[in-house]
Amino acid sequence: MANEEDDPVIQEIDVYLAKSLAEKLYLFQYPVRPVSMTYDDIPHLSARIKPKQQKVELEMAIDTLNPNYCRSKGEQIALNVDGACADETGTYSSKLMDKQTFCSSQTTSNTSRYAAALYRQGELHLTPLHGILQLRPSFSYLDKADAKHREREAANEAGDSSQDEAEEDVKQITVRFSRPESEQARQRRVQSYEFLQKKHAEEPWVHLHYYGLRDSRSEHERQYLLCQGSGGVENTELVKSPSEYLMMLMPPSQEEEKDKPVAPSNVLSMAQLRTLPLADQIKILMKNVKVMPFANLMSLLGPSIDSVAVLRGIQKVAMLVQGNWVVKSDILYPKDSSSPHSGVPAEVLCRGRDFVMWKFTQSRWVVRKEVAAVTKLCAEDVKDFLEHMAVVRINKGWEFILPYDGEFIKKHPDVVQRQHMLWSGIQAKLEKVYNLVKETMPKKPDGQSGPAGLVSGDQRVQVAKRQAQQNHALLERELQRRKEQLRAASVLPGVRIKEEPVSEEGEEEEERGAEEAEEPMDTSPSGGLHGRLANGLPAGRAAGGDGFNGHPPSGSAGTPVARELRAFVEATFQRQFVLTLSELKRLFNLHLASLPPGHMLFSGISDRMLQDTVLAAGCKQILVPFPPQTAASPDEQKVFALWESGDMSDQHRQVLLEIFSKNYRVRRNMIQSRLTQECGEDLSKQELDKVLKDCCVSYGGMWYLKGTVQS
């Protein structure tokens, strides 16, 4: 009350709402130069508008007699734009830059809060604004100057080359027939940025006539800014109760939420971008930039953003390549989309682009023909992939667009390790899809990190020779050890000792061949199902997880890491009863990628520890007799199965696994007859289908254990 007494009302003004120009009134904002000129003195040469887009262009004369005007610079600009032979049709017919074009852009999409006010005879008349446009100088004349320069250079080159060439080269022309456009493809094309730009360009310009401030037509139109009605007929909207008026001034938060900007598909200002959630900001930036260092991303997001939150968000939309982040393929090619060049579905495009990204994790350089030969995609699609993340170098190929970011690699080892796990899973998938052969690459010493480089053919040959020599020596020692074990087994018939090889993957396949050559056949009379040996041990010991040769398996101790690993193995085999070692490692890598940084499982899990944990969890290795010429890797030939899950189908699955321990592939009728013979009852079709679905896959009329079929 005291404040109201100190600030008395000195005048009351009636407010009127004029609507005659409510749908036609625009506010133009543009610089006026020189400052000494008044608004009415501005020489407007022409104006035009595109009503649907609310786009305006104004052409204004420049005062060339002003002392601040540089005449030599104006003549040079006119010469660059129109050339030496300028005429009336040129941009600057006076051979001098004597005019300037202003092009509009919308300042705000919501103009309902703005109005033009006219105060006259103690009354305030308000007219709502239909649009607010800011006009900025257009520099399209520079584009014309560049085009003229390129035309002159092309003409000079054509003149020089025509003297040397006797006749034109014959060029091959590729003819393509477009397929009929589907309704979904048409809708995607209509919603694309290129289509909208083309649509906007097709809208015709409407030329306007400018009337000065003191022109009689301007005076007549200005009268419409006054409320035409008498007695407040037009002002019923201003007759509100105090509570209604307060609601109009401060609308509820629900209405504000409706006006929140959504993530557009093309252009977004940085001010609008920062109003979005952090995840949307990262996704929009990566989708537009394609490749970005982490430091640049942090600078765009602002200093107040937490780097940990950004790291968490960037891994959802991008992959780490040479220390830089490259947007994921499924972000650029969403589901149900297709290639604009060849019509290939998004799934194939994502697979091909992932192959290009993976190649850049191995080397700084990629050759386009090699990518096209592997992915079987058209040249335009492959070029699009490469242009996203590389630049072409003459006679060298495509080089990754950004330098190796070693600083990020050293600063965030946990993120690097998770990304390495993801790339390992992607590599395994690509090798299976494209039938890739693992290349022999030189390994870096421990602790060394740096950008991948090109490896010459001679270097690869030398590396292969050294590894072959090392493998030969290891194989000799391993074979000698196995012979001694077999001699010991012959002394104690009925005891069969089997150890898993500790050698690398490259040695396992040859060791398996040596084992099969030296190992005697099992001719023991105990032919019952449950009396047979699994993994070289009695069934009771194998299921109990006693380990090999009386020693506990590595990782079987009650450490937190071992318990965590065993929990993962048990949960995995409860979902999938049969897994190869290769598939289990892929699932484990995906599991690691989903864990938070610094988790105990990142301490390092060896293949041997993983296999021992599988056996200790009640699983058994099924020695599937693969064909001699199989293309399966050693990890793909190691098949593990959950022996007992606690349901009614355990006995049926055990009989099925026993069948596949002696047969690589089996027909359905043989499986059914064997199950009937072993279980003593006829299985229904539903029960048989369930057992086969749990453990097998069908291919070419035959049944295989999961993961063992070679297409």
XYZ file of C-alpha atoms in Angstrom:
711
model
C 0.000 0.000 0.000
C 2.860 2.355 0.781
C 4.379 1.763 -2.681
C 1.059 2.520 -4.368
C 0.815 5.839 -2.490
C 4.346 6.808 -3.565
C 3.580 5.966 -7.238
C 0.244 7.597 -8.055
C -1.552 7.227 -11.413
C -1.044 10.451 -13.340
C -2.953 9.568 -16.538
C -5.259 6.842 -17.850
C -5.092 5.997 -21.570
C -7.751 4.114 -23.487
C -6.402 1.163 -25.470
C -8.049 0.094 -28.721
C -7.438 -3.033 -30.803
C -7.417 -2.399 -34.563
C -7.868 -5.439 -36.782
C -8.038 -3.969 -40.281
C -4.397 -4.907 -40.985
C -4.131 -7.802 -38.504
C -3.333 -10.394 -41.231
C -1.261 -8.067 -43.418
C 1.036 -6.078 -41.145
C 4.759 -6.951 -41.174
C 7.644 -5.368 -39.314
C 10.858 -5.029 -41.371
C 14.168 -4.529 -39.565
C 17.191 -3.522 -41.637
C 20.227 -1.226 -41.311
C 19.937 2.316 -42.702
C 23.154 3.813 -44.119
C 24.402 6.427 -44.069
C 23.016 7.526 -40.724
C 22.465 11.090 -41.915
C 19.709 9.917 -44.279
C 16.143 9.918 -42.973
C 13.725 7.005 -43.384
C 11.890 8.718 -46.229
C 15.126 9.535 -48.064
C 16.087 5.865 -48.531
C 16.022 5.229 -52.315
C 14.157 1.910 -52.750
C 14.693 0.614 -56.273
C 12.542 -2.522 -56.059
C 10.970 -5.013 -53.664
C 9.532 -8.502 -54.037
C 8.029 -11.142 -51.741
C 7.194 -14.856 -51.566
C 3.981 -14.827 -49.481
C 3.925 -18.522 -48.493
C 7.471 -18.432 -47.173
C 7.217 -14.849 -45.881
C 10.477 -14.114 -47.680
C 11.244 -10.535 -48.820
C 14.017 -8.989 -50.891
C 14.608 -5.250 -50.998
C 16.936 -3.576 -53.457
C 18.225 -0.198 -52.294
C 20.458 2.347 -53.974
C 23.850 3.188 -52.530
C 24.862 6.838 -52.256
C 27.957 6.762 -54.480
C 28.551 10.487 -53.908
C 29.024 10.027 -50.202
C 32.636 10.721 -49.116
C 32.704 7.378 -47.282
C 32.049 5.458 -50.528
C 35.157 3.889 -52.129
C 34.661 4.360 -55.861
C 37.593 2.162 -56.959
C 36.306 -0.745 -54.892
C 32.819 -0.303 -56.358
C 34.200 -0.371 -59.902
C 36.268 -3.495 -59.134
C 33.226 -5.359 -57.741
C 31.132 -4.424 -60.794
C 33.940 -5.607 -63.104
C 34.217 -8.961 -61.283
C 30.452 -9.545 -61.410
C 29.566 -8.397 -64.945
C 32.910 -8.618 -66.722
C 34.404 -6.057 -69.048
C 31.448 -6.104 -71.482
C 28.694 -4.878 -69.171
C 25.315 -3.900 -70.686
C 21.856 -3.009 -69.445
C 21.082 -6.622 -68.530
C 24.037 -6.839 -66.134
C 23.804 -6.602 -62.383
C 25.480 -3.189 -62.317
C 24.664 -1.423 -65.575
C 26.501 1.741 -64.510
C 29.781 -0.207 -64.171
C 29.717 0.740 -60.513
C 28.302 -1.015 -57.455
C 25.472 1.449 -56.931
C 22.881 -0.785 -55.230
C 22.617 -3.438 -52.556
C 20.135 -6.258 -51.946
C 18.702 -7.140 -48.538
C 17.224 -10.609 -47.933
C 14.866 -11.420 -45.063
C 14.855 -14.110 -42.400
C 12.299 -14.782 -39.689
C 13.350 -13.630 -36.211
C 10.644 -15.563 -34.377
C 7.991 -18.094 -35.281
C 5.506 -16.811 -32.693
C 4.420 -13.184 -33.273
C 1.198 -13.347 -31.262
C 2.794 -11.303 -28.468
C 3.847 -8.396 -30.696
C 1.830 -5.445 -31.994
C 2.340 -2.069 -33.684
C 1.130 0.856 -31.549
C -0.071 4.240 -32.725
C -0.711 6.958 -30.128
C -3.100 9.666 -31.228
C -5.264 12.172 -29.291
C -4.871 10.419 -25.959
C -5.699 6.946 -27.386
C -3.414 3.971 -27.940
C -4.330 1.861 -30.975
C -2.742 -1.619 -31.236
C -2.555 -3.730 -34.422
C -1.256 -7.328 -34.118
C 1.815 -8.110 -36.223
C 1.535 -10.944 -38.737
C 5.313 -11.353 -39.063
C 8.667 -9.867 -38.063
C 11.418 -10.042 -40.683
C 15.050 -9.049 -40.346
C 16.691 -8.012 -43.605
C 20.405 -8.523 -43.901
C 22.728 -7.695 -46.791
C 22.814 -10.386 -49.471
C 26.172 -11.171 -51.040
C 24.900 -13.149 -54.006
C 26.945 -10.889 -56.282
C 30.068 -12.598 -54.918
C 28.719 -15.953 -56.134
C 28.238 -14.398 -59.582
C 31.820 -13.138 -59.522
C 33.116 -16.620 -58.616
C 31.027 -18.184 -61.388
C 32.448 -15.719 -63.930
C 35.978 -16.504 -62.730
C 35.428 -20.262 -63.097
C 33.953 -19.791 -66.571
C 37.002 -17.834 -67.674
C 39.369 -20.467 -66.272
C 37.420 -23.277 -67.942
C 37.484 -21.409 -71.255
C 41.254 -20.930 -71.012
C 41.844 -24.618 -70.183
C 39.573 -25.709 -73.013
C 41.509 -23.499 -75.432
C 44.846 -24.983 -74.384
C 43.704 -28.589 -74.496
C 42.002 -28.238 -77.891
C 45.378 -27.611 -79.543
C 46.763 -30.942 -78.315
C 43.750 -33.162 -78.839
C 43.031 -34.312 -82.347
C 39.647 -35.739 -81.531
C 37.434 -36.138 -78.494
C 37.665 -39.276 -76.404
C 34.768 -41.691 -76.603
C 33.021 -41.793 -73.220
C 30.960 -44.678 -71.927
C 27.401 -43.792 -70.992
C 25.549 -45.756 -68.332
C 21.793 -45.998 -68.824
C 19.630 -46.691 -65.804
C 15.911 -47.267 -65.548
C 14.164 -45.973 -62.446
C 11.911 -48.386 -60.628
C 8.294 -47.442 -59.798
C 8.157 -45.247 -56.715
C 6.301 -46.706 -53.734
C 4.031 -44.655 -51.500
C 6.506 -44.767 -48.614
C 9.371 -43.660 -50.858
C 7.236 -40.800 -52.191
C 6.407 -39.618 -48.673
C 10.080 -39.707 -47.678
C 11.009 -37.750 -50.797
C 8.321 -35.138 -50.133
C 9.555 -34.692 -46.556
C 13.236 -34.459 -47.529
C 15.227 -31.248 -47.227
C 16.109 -31.182 -50.946
C 12.444 -31.424 -51.941
C 11.472 -28.589 -49.589
C 14.284 -26.408 -50.936
C 13.171 -27.125 -54.493
C 9.560 -26.350 -53.566
C 10.570 -23.058 -52.014
C 12.619 -22.137 -55.067
C 9.643 -22.845 -57.354
C 7.368 -20.353 -55.585
C 7.174 -17.268 -57.813
C 8.223 -13.832 -56.630
C 5.508 -11.169 -56.311
C 6.919 -7.758 -57.168
C 5.903 -4.895 -54.893
C 5.692 -1.143 -55.314
C 7.213 1.058 -52.641
C 5.400 4.159 -51.365
C 7.289 6.758 -49.372
C 6.439 7.983 -45.900
C 4.699 11.156 -47.106
C 2.945 9.598 -50.101
C -0.852 9.928 -50.192
C -1.269 6.148 -50.462
C 0.842 5.699 -47.324
C -1.312 8.223 -45.487
C -4.443 6.344 -46.545
C -3.080 2.938 -45.437
C -1.868 4.405 -42.149
C -5.469 5.223 -41.210
C -6.120 1.470 -40.960
C -3.821 1.411 -37.914
C -6.592 3.240 -36.039
C -9.565 1.434 -34.603
C -12.390 1.999 -37.117
C -15.327 1.095 -34.831
C -16.964 3.411 -32.329
C -18.126 2.604 -28.869
C -15.579 -0.206 -28.472
C -17.290 -2.626 -30.899
C -13.923 -4.015 -32.047
C -12.482 -4.090 -28.545
C -14.538 -6.790 -26.923
C -11.338 -8.807 -26.456
C -9.953 -6.073 -24.193
C -12.980 -6.096 -21.930
C -11.752 -8.714 -19.490
C -11.993 -9.304 -15.785
C -8.810 -8.821 -13.735
C -8.272 -12.589 -13.392
C -8.769 -13.165 -17.124
C -6.411 -10.323 -17.956
C -3.789 -11.782 -15.610
C -4.208 -15.180 -17.305
C -3.587 -13.536 -20.683
C -0.420 -11.877 -19.393
C 0.911 -15.047 -17.703
C -0.484 -18.168 -19.398
C -0.168 -21.533 -17.589
C 2.881 -23.742 -18.035
C 0.932 -26.305 -20.107
C 0.685 -23.820 -22.953
C 4.384 -23.058 -22.702
C 5.215 -26.744 -23.084
C 3.354 -26.825 -26.384
C 5.680 -24.150 -27.737
C 8.851 -26.058 -26.904
C 10.970 -26.464 -30.027
C 11.217 -29.925 -31.472
C 14.260 -31.377 -33.159
C 14.036 -30.396 -36.861
C 15.572 -32.444 -39.609
C 17.578 -29.717 -41.320
C 18.497 -26.269 -39.971
C 18.667 -25.254 -36.308
C 20.302 -22.244 -34.720
C 22.633 -22.662 -31.750
C 20.202 -20.688 -29.574
C 17.374 -23.085 -30.407
C 19.694 -26.081 -30.136
C 20.564 -25.306 -26.518
C 16.877 -25.348 -25.549
C 16.720 -29.078 -26.392
C 17.695 -31.972 -24.100
C 21.385 -32.881 -24.128
C 20.796 -36.190 -25.937
C 18.959 -34.409 -28.776
C 21.696 -31.767 -29.011
C 24.378 -34.437 -29.419
C 22.309 -36.390 -31.952
C 21.568 -33.322 -34.105
C 25.186 -32.149 -34.076
C 26.579 -35.573 -34.980
C 23.937 -36.136 -37.660
C 24.885 -32.875 -39.372
C 28.674 -32.934 -38.858
C 29.143 -36.743 -39.263
C 32.702 -36.730 -37.778
C 33.849 -34.664 -34.801
C 36.566 -34.680 -32.123
C 35.290 -34.772 -28.561
C 36.908 -31.408 -27.756
C 34.969 -29.714 -30.578
C 31.727 -31.276 -29.389
C 32.275 -29.938 -25.867
C 32.991 -26.445 -27.196
C 29.732 -26.460 -29.188
C 27.664 -27.672 -26.244
C 29.019 -24.997 -23.900
C 31.283 -24.913 -20.848
C 28.473 -25.641 -18.369
C 27.803 -29.151 -19.760
C 29.210 -32.108 -17.816
C 31.716 -34.070 -19.899
C 30.655 -37.376 -18.287
C 27.065 -36.843 -19.438
C 28.313 -35.985 -22.935
C 30.438 -39.149 -23.021
C 27.418 -41.180 -22.023
C 25.277 -39.567 -24.707
C 27.802 -39.641 -27.562
C 28.226 -43.426 -27.285
C 24.535 -43.874 -28.104
C 24.771 -42.091 -31.468
C 28.411 -42.438 -32.567
C 31.376 -44.830 -32.703
C 35.019 -44.114 -31.885
C 37.319 -44.150 -34.928
C 40.966 -43.091 -34.510
C 40.078 -41.123 -31.385
C 37.288 -39.196 -33.132
C 33.536 -39.795 -33.045
C 31.702 -40.862 -36.224
C 27.904 -40.909 -36.276
C 26.354 -44.386 -36.293
C 24.973 -45.723 -39.545
C 21.467 -46.335 -38.213
C 21.199 -42.632 -37.332
C 21.819 -41.650 -40.964
C 19.861 -44.563 -42.452
C 16.854 -45.233 -40.191
C 14.737 -48.333 -40.492
C 12.427 -48.594 -43.534
C 14.516 -46.042 -45.483
C 16.433 -46.833 -48.670
C 19.259 -45.549 -50.853
C 18.363 -42.600 -53.108
C 20.794 -43.957 -55.715
C 20.092 -47.692 -55.891
C 17.021 -48.280 -53.708
C 18.991 -50.644 -51.437
C 17.287 -50.997 -48.010
C 18.696 -49.291 -44.923
C 19.945 -52.535 -43.344
C 22.317 -53.192 -46.267
C 23.470 -49.558 -46.292
C 24.216 -49.651 -42.546
C 26.218 -52.851 -42.978
C 28.251 -51.356 -45.840
C 28.925 -48.099 -43.970
C 29.925 -50.052 -40.840
C 32.456 -51.898 -42.997
C 33.952 -48.568 -44.137
C 34.109 -47.313 -40.542
C 35.736 -50.571 -39.428
C 38.332 -50.285 -42.205
C 39.257 -46.829 -40.884
C 39.815 -48.326 -37.426
C 42.510 -50.467 -39.053
C 44.176 -47.913 -41.334
C 44.272 -44.241 -42.280
C 43.564 -45.139 -45.908
C 40.746 -46.940 -47.702
C 40.428 -47.773 -51.411
C 36.948 -47.282 -52.844
C 37.150 -50.195 -55.289
C 37.988 -52.616 -52.472
C 34.977 -51.421 -50.455
C 32.691 -51.784 -53.479
C 34.030 -55.265 -54.220
C 33.330 -56.472 -50.670
C 29.997 -54.751 -50.002
C 28.599 -55.253 -53.554
C 27.055 -51.741 -53.402
C 26.928 -49.242 -56.252
C 29.679 -46.635 -56.628
C 27.391 -43.743 -55.580
C 26.495 -45.374 -52.250
C 30.140 -46.178 -51.472
C 31.141 -42.622 -52.360
C 28.508 -41.278 -49.960
C 29.947 -43.442 -47.167
C 33.476 -42.210 -47.808
C 32.506 -38.542 -48.144
C 30.979 -38.728 -44.654
C 34.333 -39.447 -43.022
C 37.218 -39.133 -45.514
C 38.824 -37.001 -48.214
C 40.155 -38.326 -51.499
C 43.888 -38.115 -52.262
C 45.074 -38.511 -55.828
C 46.812 -41.851 -56.498
C 46.475 -42.837 -52.818
C 42.821 -43.428 -51.999
C 40.573 -41.996 -49.302
C 42.194 -40.692 -46.115
C 40.329 -40.302 -42.823
C 39.210 -36.694 -42.589
C 40.541 -35.927 -39.074
C 43.945 -36.542 -37.492
C 44.378 -39.212 -34.842
C 43.221 -37.882 -31.444
C 45.741 -39.450 -29.098
C 44.849 -37.068 -26.283
C 41.312 -38.459 -26.013
C 42.632 -42.036 -26.157
C 44.956 -41.425 -23.191
C 42.388 -39.459 -21.188
C 39.476 -41.939 -21.469
C 40.832 -45.534 -21.485
C 37.529 -46.985 -20.213
C 35.586 -45.524 -23.134
C 38.247 -46.718 -25.569
C 38.039 -50.266 -24.178
C 34.231 -50.336 -24.430
C 34.403 -49.104 -27.994
C 37.000 -51.762 -28.776
C 34.594 -54.414 -27.492
C 31.832 -53.039 -29.711
C 34.114 -53.009 -32.736
C 35.100 -56.614 -32.021
C 31.434 -57.612 -32.174
C 30.909 -55.635 -35.377
C 34.031 -57.180 -36.909
C 32.815 -60.706 -36.157
C 29.474 -59.909 -37.755
C 31.103 -58.383 -40.845
C 33.453 -61.350 -41.235
C 30.493 -63.711 -41.246
C 28.371 -61.612 -43.635
C 31.104 -60.733 -46.126
C 33.189 -63.936 -45.681
C 36.250 -61.884 -44.788
C 39.609 -63.502 -44.139
C 41.469 -62.215 -41.079
C 44.522 -60.318 -42.225
C 47.835 -60.736 -40.470
C 48.554 -57.336 -38.945
C 51.682 -56.452 -36.901
C 50.827 -56.210 -33.211
C 51.859 -53.122 -31.267
C 53.839 -53.431 -28.061
C 51.937 -53.091 -24.808
C 51.131 -49.526 -23.913
C 51.738 -48.256 -27.426
C 48.909 -46.340 -29.005
C 48.929 -44.457 -32.243
C 47.216 -44.138 -35.558
C 47.045 -47.206 -37.721
C 49.263 -47.018 -40.783
C 49.651 -48.778 -44.101
C 51.401 -52.161 -44.027
C 53.279 -53.157 -47.129
C 53.146 -56.615 -48.683
C 56.771 -57.380 -47.743
C 56.088 -56.547 -44.113
C 53.095 -58.857 -44.053
C 55.130 -61.697 -45.572
C 57.872 -61.253 -42.947
C 55.328 -61.201 -40.119
C 53.634 -64.328 -41.492
C 56.998 -66.170 -41.701
C 57.894 -65.301 -38.105
C 54.508 -66.408 -36.816
C 54.668 -69.640 -38.838
C 58.058 -70.481 -37.278
C 56.767 -69.764 -33.778
C 53.633 -71.810 -34.402
C 55.661 -74.745 -35.709
C 57.802 -74.885 -32.560
C 54.732 -74.642 -30.317
C 52.959 -77.365 -32.265
C 55.949 -79.682 -31.952
C 56.026 -79.257 -28.162
C 52.257 -79.642 -27.876
C 52.255 -82.811 -30.020
C 55.037 -84.346 -27.953
C 53.142 -83.599 -24.740
C 49.968 -85.193 -26.101
C 51.861 -88.349 -27.108
C 53.135 -88.689 -23.542
C 49.592 -88.286 -22.230
C 48.302 -90.942 -24.620
C 51.021 -93.363 -23.520
C 50.000 -92.745 -19.903
C 46.364 -93.354 -20.831
C 47.263 -96.661 -22.468
C 48.804 -97.788 -19.179
C 45.544 -96.929 -17.355
C 42.738 -97.933 -19.738
C 39.446 -96.341 -18.881
C 41.071 -92.998 -17.974
C 41.074 -90.384 -20.686
C 42.798 -87.060 -20.059
C 41.837 -84.102 -22.207
C 43.237 -80.613 -21.770
C 42.173 -77.487 -23.562
C 45.012 -75.933 -25.586
C 46.330 -72.649 -24.237
C 47.784 -71.599 -27.592
C 46.519 -68.799 -29.766
C 43.649 -69.076 -32.209
C 45.958 -69.556 -35.156
C 47.357 -72.787 -33.608
C 44.121 -74.412 -32.408
C 42.962 -75.759 -35.756
C 46.264 -77.590 -36.411
C 46.301 -78.918 -32.837
C 42.803 -80.351 -33.326
C 44.075 -82.212 -36.404
C 47.016 -83.629 -34.429
C 44.678 -84.696 -31.613
C 42.324 -86.526 -33.974
C 45.269 -88.295 -35.629
C 46.809 -89.523 -32.351
C 43.773 -90.038 -30.107
C 42.435 -93.673 -30.005
C 38.756 -94.432 -30.478
C 36.587 -94.892 -27.373
C 35.654 -98.569 -27.372
C 34.556 -98.860 -23.747
C 31.489 -101.065 -23.292
C 29.630 -98.518 -21.185
C 27.270 -97.428 -23.913
C 24.588 -95.873 -21.714
C 23.846 -92.190 -22.172
C 24.652 -91.064 -18.631
C 27.727 -93.278 -18.319
C 29.550 -91.627 -21.220
C 32.369 -89.123 -20.749
C 31.854 -85.430 -21.349
C 34.859 -83.159 -21.935
C 37.136 -86.117 -21.160
C 35.734 -86.469 -17.610
C 32.960 -88.520 -16.002
C 29.600 -86.810 -16.177
C 29.434 -86.287 -12.427
C 32.781 -84.513 -12.260
C 32.163 -82.454 -15.376
C 28.841 -81.216 -14.042
C 30.292 -80.597 -10.621
C 33.028 -78.360 -12.017
C 35.988 -80.125 -10.375
C 38.311 -78.797 -13.036
C 40.876 -80.537 -15.203
C 43.295 -83.121 -13.763
C 42.268 -82.283 -10.202
C 43.103 -78.569 -10.484
C 40.313 -76.023 -10.089
C 39.642 -74.022 -13.242
C 40.927 -70.495 -13.336
C 38.242 -68.081 -12.210
C 36.414 -70.737 -10.149
C 37.537 -69.192 -6.880
C 35.009 -67.146 -4.965
C 36.314 -63.789 -6.184
C 33.833 -61.042 -7.162
C 35.057 -61.175 -10.767
C 34.499 -64.940 -10.946
C 31.023 -64.648 -9.421
C 30.093 -61.867 -11.823
C 31.384 -63.854 -14.805
C 29.550 -67.008 -13.700
C 26.299 -65.045 -13.280
C 26.630 -63.806 -16.860
C 27.350 -67.326 -18.188
C 24.429 -68.900 -16.327
C 21.997 -66.195 -17.441
C 23.189 -66.494 -21.047
C 22.814 -70.277 -21.246
C 19.387 -70.109 -19.625
C 18.296 -68.033 -22.618
C 20.255 -69.930 -25.284
C 20.939 -73.594 -24.572
C 23.654 -74.043 -27.230
C 26.432 -71.566 -28.022
C 29.740 -71.661 -29.825
C 32.723 -70.042 -28.155
C 32.758 -67.395 -30.877
C 29.116 -66.449 -30.246
C 29.643 -66.508 -26.467
C 32.577 -64.110 -26.784
C 30.486 -61.800 -28.953
C 27.689 -61.767 -26.367
C 30.231 -61.162 -23.622
C 31.677 -58.181 -25.517
C 28.186 -56.717 -25.883
C 27.645 -57.297 -22.157
C 30.879 -55.436 -21.387
C 29.814 -52.550 -23.608
C 26.627 -52.162 -21.575
C 28.482 -51.985 -18.242
C 29.509 -48.666 -16.666
C 33.160 -47.551 -16.911
C 35.449 -49.076 -14.281
C 33.393 -52.260 -13.799
C 35.261 -55.239 -12.351
C 34.862 -57.307 -15.550
C 37.081 -54.798 -17.396
C 40.046 -56.231 -15.472
C 40.516 -58.744 -18.299
C 38.852 -62.109 -18.944
C 40.862 -64.649 -20.928
C 39.330 -67.218 -23.265
C 40.517 -70.014 -20.966
C 38.847 -68.404 -17.946
C 35.618 -67.989 -19.894
C 35.624 -71.639 -21.008
C 36.368 -72.892 -17.487
C 33.496 -70.824 -16.113
C 31.156 -72.310 -18.735
C 32.112 -75.849 -17.718
C 31.840 -75.012 -14.020
C 28.330 -73.640 -14.590
C 26.994 -77.079 -15.544
C 27.568 -76.850 -19.315
C 29.356 -79.419 -21.462
C 31.423 -79.195 -24.610
C 29.881 -81.053 -27.528
C 32.604 -82.442 -29.807
C 30.799 -81.932 -33.090
C 32.554 -83.803 -35.943
C 32.978 -80.957 -38.414
C 33.788 -81.815 -42.054
C 37.510 -81.888 -42.901
C 37.248 -78.904 -45.277
C 35.150 -76.753 -42.926
C 35.525 -72.992 -43.031
C 34.623 -72.645 -39.337
C 37.218 -70.979 -37.127
C 38.556 -72.784 -34.037
C 36.257 -70.741 -31.779
C 33.277 -71.654 -33.959
C 34.141 -75.357 -33.664
C 33.971 -75.252 -29.861
C 30.311 -75.867 -29.006
C 28.977 -75.701 -25.454
C 25.510 -76.713 -24.255
C 23.614 -76.436 -20.982
C 23.232 -80.037 -19.759
C 20.507 -79.555 -17.162
C 18.161 -76.565 -16.948
C 15.598 -78.090 -14.591
C 12.664 -78.384 -17.008
C 10.914 -81.435 -18.484
C 12.913 -81.345 -21.731
C 16.351 -81.949 -20.189
C 16.414 -85.655 -21.101
C 15.305 -84.976 -24.674
C 17.967 -82.289 -25.128
C 20.668 -84.590 -23.743
C 19.761 -87.301 -26.267
C 19.815 -84.682 -29.036
C 23.247 -83.414 -27.990
C 24.538 -86.994 -27.905
C 23.363 -87.434 -31.501
C 25.309 -84.368 -32.605
C 28.439 -85.518 -30.813
C 28.673 -88.213 -33.520
C 27.011 -86.442 -36.489
C 27.586 -83.022 -37.984
C 24.079 -82.843 -39.469
C 21.021 -85.054 -38.993
C 17.608 -85.493 -40.575
C 14.487 -84.851 -38.536
C 13.147 -88.418 -38.789
C 16.422 -89.813 -37.424
C 16.245 -87.424 -34.451
C 12.655 -88.431 -33.747
C 13.363 -92.171 -33.909
C 16.448 -91.840 -31.656
C 14.470 -89.810 -29.079
C 11.697 -92.409 -29.097
C 14.241 -95.218 -28.632
C 16.154 -93.538 -25.774
C 13.179 -92.056 -23.898
C 10.822 -95.002 -24.401
C 7.882 -92.825 -25.479
C 6.605 -91.170 -28.627
C 7.182 -87.403 -28.663
C 4.447 -85.152 -29.948
C 5.185 -82.712 -32.728
C 5.073 -79.773 -30.284
C 7.591 -81.414 -27.923
C 9.960 -82.275 -30.776
C 9.685 -78.757 -32.219
C 10.538 -77.273 -28.809
C 13.662 -79.406 -28.415
C 14.833 -78.613 -31.948
C 14.140 -74.901 -31.479
C 16.196 -74.855 -28.264
C 19.307 -76.441 -29.756
C 19.196 -76.606 -33.553
C 18.684 -74.752 -36.802
C 17.387 -76.125 -40.088
C 19.228 -75.534 -43.346
C 18.652 -77.320 -46.659
C 16.395 -79.971 -45.142
C 19.005 -80.963 -42.527
C 19.328 -80.032 -38.849
C 22.503 -78.583 -37.327
C 23.471 -77.482 -33.844
C 23.211 -73.732 -33.459
C 26.257 -71.883 -34.722
C 27.734 -74.843 -36.608
C 26.002 -74.526 -39.975
C 28.265 -73.301 -42.763
C 26.238 -71.630 -45.520
